[in-house]
Structures are given as C-alpha cells and as structure tokens.
PDB file of C-alpha atoms in Angstrom:
ATOM      1  CA  UNK A  28       0.036  -0.015  -0.132  1.00  0.00           C
ATOM      2  CA  UNK A  29       2.992   2.303   0.905  1.00  0.00           C
ATOM      3  CA  UNK A  30       4.740   1.499  -2.348  1.00  0.00           C
ATOM      4  CA  UNK A  31       1.687   2.252  -4.419  1.00  0.00           C
ATOM      5  CA  UNK A  32       1.193   5.752  -2.674  1.00  0.00           C
ATOM      6  CA  UNK A  33       4.962   6.461  -3.286  1.00  0.00           C
ATOM      7  CA  UNK A  34       4.844   5.257  -6.972  1.00  0.00           C
ATOM      8  CA  UNK A  35       1.844   7.488  -7.836  1.00  0.00           C
ATOM      9  CA  UNK A  36       3.768  10.516  -6.300  1.00  0.00           C
ATOM     10  CA  UNK A  37       5.458  12.475  -9.156  1.00  0.00           C
ATOM     11  CA  UNK A  38       7.780  15.186  -9.184  1.00  0.00           C
ATOM     12  CA  UNK A  39       8.321  16.875 -13.061  1.00  0.00           C
ATOM     13  CA  UNK A  40       8.717  14.573 -15.772  1.00  0.00           C
ATOM     14  CA  UNK A  41      11.495  12.203 -14.292  1.00  0.00           C
ATOM     15  CA  UNK A  42      11.447  12.928 -10.635  1.00  0.00           C
ATOM     16  CA  UNK A  43      10.795  10.231  -7.940  1.00  0.00           C
ATOM     17  CA  UNK A  44      10.280   9.407  -4.298  1.00  0.00           C
ATOM     18  CA  UNK A  45      12.310   7.091  -2.461  1.00  0.00           C
ATOM     19  CA  UNK A  46      12.348   5.866   1.352  1.00  0.00           C
ATOM     20  CA  UNK A  47      15.198   5.310   3.896  1.00  0.00           C
ATOM     21  CA  UNK A  48      15.140   3.897   7.232  1.00  0.00           C
ATOM     22  CA  UNK A  49      17.164   5.015  10.324  1.00  0.00           C
ATOM     23  CA  UNK A  50      20.388   3.808   9.035  1.00  0.00           C
ATOM     24  CA  UNK A  51      19.852   5.435   5.566  1.00  0.00           C
ATOM     25  CA  UNK A  52      19.330   2.099   3.708  1.00  0.00           C
ATOM     26  CA  UNK A  53      16.525   2.321   0.893  1.00  0.00           C
ATOM     27  CA  UNK A  54      13.503   0.368   2.089  1.00  0.00           C
ATOM     28  CA  UNK A  55      11.632   1.901  -0.943  1.00  0.00           C
ATOM     29  CA  UNK A  56      12.986   3.143  -4.366  1.00  0.00           C
ATOM     30  CA  UNK A  57      11.783   2.826  -7.978  1.00  0.00           C
ATOM     31  CA  UNK A  58      15.223   0.917  -8.960  1.00  0.00           C
ATOM     32  CA  UNK A  59      14.320  -2.174  -7.254  1.00  0.00           C
ATOM     33  CA  UNK A  60      18.429  -3.072  -7.038  1.00  0.00           C
ATOM     34  CA  UNK A  61      18.826  -0.117  -4.636  1.00  0.00           C
ATOM     35  CA  UNK A  62      16.969  -1.823  -1.725  1.00  0.00           C
ATOM     36  CA  UNK A  63      18.948  -2.693   1.139  1.00  0.00           C
ATOM     37  CA  UNK A  64      21.760  -0.579  -0.033  1.00  0.00           C
ATOM     38  CA  UNK A  65      22.696   2.418   1.928  1.00  0.00           C
ATOM     39  CA  UNK A  66      22.114   5.935   0.761  1.00  0.00           C
ATOM     40  CA  UNK A  67      25.383   7.267  -1.047  1.00  0.00           C
ATOM     41  CA  UNK A  68      24.930  10.846   0.104  1.00  0.00           C
ATOM     42  CA  UNK A  69      23.620  12.767   3.200  1.00  0.00           C
ATOM     43  CA  UNK A  70      19.952  13.379   3.002  1.00  0.00           C
ATOM     44  CA  UNK A  71      19.604  17.085   3.904  1.00  0.00           C
ATOM     45  CA  UNK A  72      17.290  18.257   6.833  1.00  0.00           C
ATOM     46  CA  UNK A  73      15.179  20.538   4.454  1.00  0.00           C
ATOM     47  CA  UNK A  74      14.813  21.170   0.665  1.00  0.00           C
ATOM     48  CA  UNK A  75      18.039  21.678  -0.991  1.00  0.00           C
ATOM     49  CA  UNK A  76      19.701  21.567  -4.329  1.00  0.00           C
ATOM     50  CA  UNK A  77      22.425  18.651  -4.491  1.00  0.00           C
ATOM     51  CA  UNK A  78      24.919  17.884  -7.372  1.00  0.00           C
ATOM     52  CA  UNK A  79      24.019  14.245  -8.693  1.00  0.00           C
ATOM     53  CA  UNK A  80      25.791  12.967 -11.771  1.00  0.00           C
ATOM     54  CA  UNK A  81      26.404  15.803 -13.293  1.00  0.00           C
ATOM     55  CA  UNK A  82      22.738  17.126 -12.728  1.00  0.00           C
ATOM     56  CA  UNK A  83      21.396  19.780 -10.277  1.00  0.00           C
ATOM     57  CA  UNK A  84      18.661  17.850  -8.113  1.00  0.00           C
ATOM     58  CA  UNK A  85      16.332  19.254  -5.673  1.00  0.00           C
ATOM     59  CA  UNK A  86      15.657  17.100  -2.754  1.00  0.00           C
ATOM     60  CA  UNK A  87      12.642  17.387  -0.585  1.00  0.00           C
ATOM     61  CA  UNK A  88      13.177  15.430   2.171  1.00  0.00           C
ATOM     62  CA  UNK A  89      10.292  14.638   5.245  1.00  0.00           C
ATOM     63  CA  UNK A  90      10.915  12.910   8.415  1.00  0.00           C
ATOM     64  CA  UNK A  91       8.321  10.228   9.319  1.00  0.00           C
ATOM     65  CA  UNK A  92       7.311   9.518  12.693  1.00  0.00           C
ATOM     66  CA  UNK A  93       9.319   6.057  13.065  1.00  0.00           C
ATOM     67  CA  UNK A  94      12.760   7.396  12.197  1.00  0.00           C
ATOM     68  CA  UNK A  95      12.436   6.871   8.365  1.00  0.00           C
ATOM     69  CA  UNK A  96      12.732   9.306   6.098  1.00  0.00           C
ATOM     70  CA  UNK A  97      10.908   9.988   2.418  1.00  0.00           C
ATOM     71  CA  UNK A  98      12.367  12.220  -0.215  1.00  0.00           C
ATOM     72  CA  UNK A  99      11.544  13.227  -3.612  1.00  0.00           C
ATOM     73  CA  UNK A 100      14.271  14.149  -5.966  1.00  0.00           C
ATOM     74  CA  UNK A 101      13.607  16.036  -9.153  1.00  0.00           C
ATOM     75  CA  UNK A 102      16.124  17.815 -11.784  1.00  0.00           C
ATOM     76  CA  UNK A 103      16.100  21.604 -11.052  1.00  0.00           C
ATOM     77  CA  UNK A 104      15.993  21.855 -15.085  1.00  0.00           C
ATOM     78  CA  UNK A 105      12.632  20.378 -15.194  1.00  0.00           C
ATOM     79  CA  UNK A 106      11.344  22.846 -12.482  1.00  0.00           C
ATOM     80  CA  UNK A 107      12.999  25.926 -14.209  1.00  0.00           C
ATOM     81  CA  UNK A 108      12.081  25.030 -17.883  1.00  0.00           C
ATOM     82  CA  UNK A 109       8.855  26.415 -17.921  1.00  0.00           C
ATOM     83  CA  UNK A 110       9.881  29.772 -16.200  1.00  0.00           C
ATOM     84  CA  UNK A 111      12.472  30.163 -18.824  1.00  0.00           C
ATOM     85  CA  UNK A 112       9.686  29.814 -21.523  1.00  0.00           C
ATOM     86  CA  UNK A 113       7.657  32.748 -19.759  1.00  0.00           C
ATOM     87  CA  UNK A 114      10.828  34.793 -19.375  1.00  0.00           C
ATOM     88  CA  UNK A 115      11.449  34.786 -23.262  1.00  0.00           C
ATOM     89  CA  UNK A 116       7.862  35.068 -23.978  1.00  0.00           C
ATOM     90  CA  UNK A 117       7.889  38.243 -21.887  1.00  0.00           C
ATOM     91  CA  UNK A 118      11.041  39.617 -23.482  1.00  0.00           C
ATOM     92  CA  UNK A 119       9.551  39.234 -26.953  1.00  0.00           C
ATOM     93  CA  UNK A 120       6.336  41.066 -25.855  1.00  0.00           C
ATOM     94  CA  UNK A 121       8.419  43.840 -24.282  1.00  0.00           C
ATOM     95  CA  UNK A 122      10.298  44.374 -27.498  1.00  0.00           C
ATOM     96  CA  UNK A 123       7.399  44.122 -29.647  1.00  0.00           C
ATOM     97  CA  UNK A 124       5.835  46.552 -27.325  1.00  0.00           C
ATOM     98  CA  UNK A 125       8.639  49.294 -27.385  1.00  0.00           C
ATOM     99  CA  UNK A 126       8.388  48.908 -31.486  1.00  0.00           C
ATOM    100  CA  UNK A 127       4.543  49.664 -31.548  1.00  0.00           C
ATOM    101  CA  UNK A 128       5.179  52.415 -29.298  1.00  0.00           C
ATOM    102  CA  UNK A 129       8.106  53.830 -31.315  1.00  0.00           C
ATOM    103  CA  UNK A 130       5.890  53.729 -34.475  1.00  0.00           C
ATOM    104  CA  UNK A 131       2.992  55.416 -32.648  1.00  0.00           C
ATOM    105  CA  UNK A 132       5.200  58.152 -31.370  1.00  0.00           C
ATOM    106  CA  UNK A 133       6.663  58.319 -34.866  1.00  0.00           C
ATOM    107  CA  UNK A 134       3.137  58.710 -36.393  1.00  0.00           C
ATOM    108  CA  UNK A 135       1.361  61.121 -33.679  1.00  0.00           C
ATOM    109  CA  UNK A 136       4.684  63.431 -34.108  1.00  0.00           C
ATOM    110  CA  UNK A 137       4.414  63.861 -37.780  1.00  0.00           C
ATOM    111  CA  UNK A 138       0.521  63.816 -37.598  1.00  0.00           C
ATOM    112  CA  UNK A 139       0.568  66.566 -35.184  1.00  0.00           C
ATOM    113  CA  UNK A 140       3.892  68.379 -36.051  1.00  0.00           C
ATOM    114  CA  UNK A 141       3.543  68.431 -39.977  1.00  0.00           C
ATOM    115  CA  UNK A 142       0.392  70.831 -39.662  1.00  0.00           C
ATOM    116  CA  UNK A 143       2.127  73.053 -36.700  1.00  0.00           C
ATOM    117  CA  UNK A 144       5.204  73.476 -38.813  1.00  0.00           C
ATOM    118  CA  UNK A 145       2.968  74.511 -42.155  1.00  0.00           C
ATOM    119  CA  UNK A 146       1.094  76.782 -39.889  1.00  0.00           C
ATOM    120  CA  UNK A 147       4.241  78.299 -38.691  1.00  0.00           C
ATOM    121  CA  UNK A 148       5.689  78.821 -42.372  1.00  0.00           C
ATOM    122  CA  UNK A 149       2.194  80.382 -43.295  1.00  0.00           C
ATOM    123  CA  UNK A 150       2.440  82.771 -40.049  1.00  0.00           C
ATOM    124  CA  UNK A 151       5.976  83.900 -41.183  1.00  0.00           C
ATOM    125  CA  UNK A 152       4.903  84.459 -44.720  1.00  0.00           C
ATOM    126  CA  UNK A 153       2.018  86.503 -43.771  1.00  0.00           C
ATOM    127  CA  UNK A 154       4.107  88.665 -41.141  1.00  0.00           C
ATOM    128  CA  UNK A 155       4.901  92.177 -42.607  1.00  0.00           C
ATOM    129  CA  UNK A 156       8.501  92.886 -42.805  1.00  0.00           C
ATOM    130  CA  UNK A 157       9.900  95.305 -40.203  1.00  0.00           C
TER     131      UNK A 157
END
C-alpha cells in the first residue's frame, strides 16, 4: 500500500520518491536493485539542491514518525524550464511593445507636427516685414 502511494507521487517528468530507514538504507526506491543498499549521499534536513551525476537535483525530504525518511528528487532543469519559456515570451512581448510605441510616437509626431510646421511657415509668410 505504501509503495503504491509512493509510486503515484510524481515530481516533474523524471522526478521520483524514495524511502530510507534510520540507517539510511533504501526501503523503497523506484529502482528495485537499490533496496537494502545505503544511501550514497547525506540526506539534507530541508529542501536543498544537490549535484548528482552532473545534474542539479532538488531534494525534498520529510521525516516520518518512526525514524524513517521519505524524500523526493527532481532535476532543477525540469522545475525552471517553464519559467524560462515565460521569461523568453515576456522579453519578446516587451520588445514588440517598444516597437509599437516607437511607431505610434513617430506617427503621432508627424500627424501633429507637420500641420504645426505648415502653420508656422504661413504665419512667417504673412507677417509684415519690419
């Protein structure tokens, strides 16, 4: 029953959960060959980013009441990939907005400025010479 629950917990696309006992031996892991083996790194007391096999992994640990610990691991790249897409979209929208604002400013300046220049020339032409 516990293994079914842990199997259902997902962190991103490739994230996973595992369970270790008081001596840091795996009591549950998605890779059954690790069962009974000792955890090869120190499980942090709180959420932390660790370097594992050339990947940055976020470890989300929790203490159970019996001395066992459950933890979830997910690659940081999976967590930030959607925010990178949002950042890129925001930059493109900002650039497009600046372009639209410049175009509108240029159009408005010519639309208002041209008649004023014409009116100024008419006034100079109509002024009597002193």
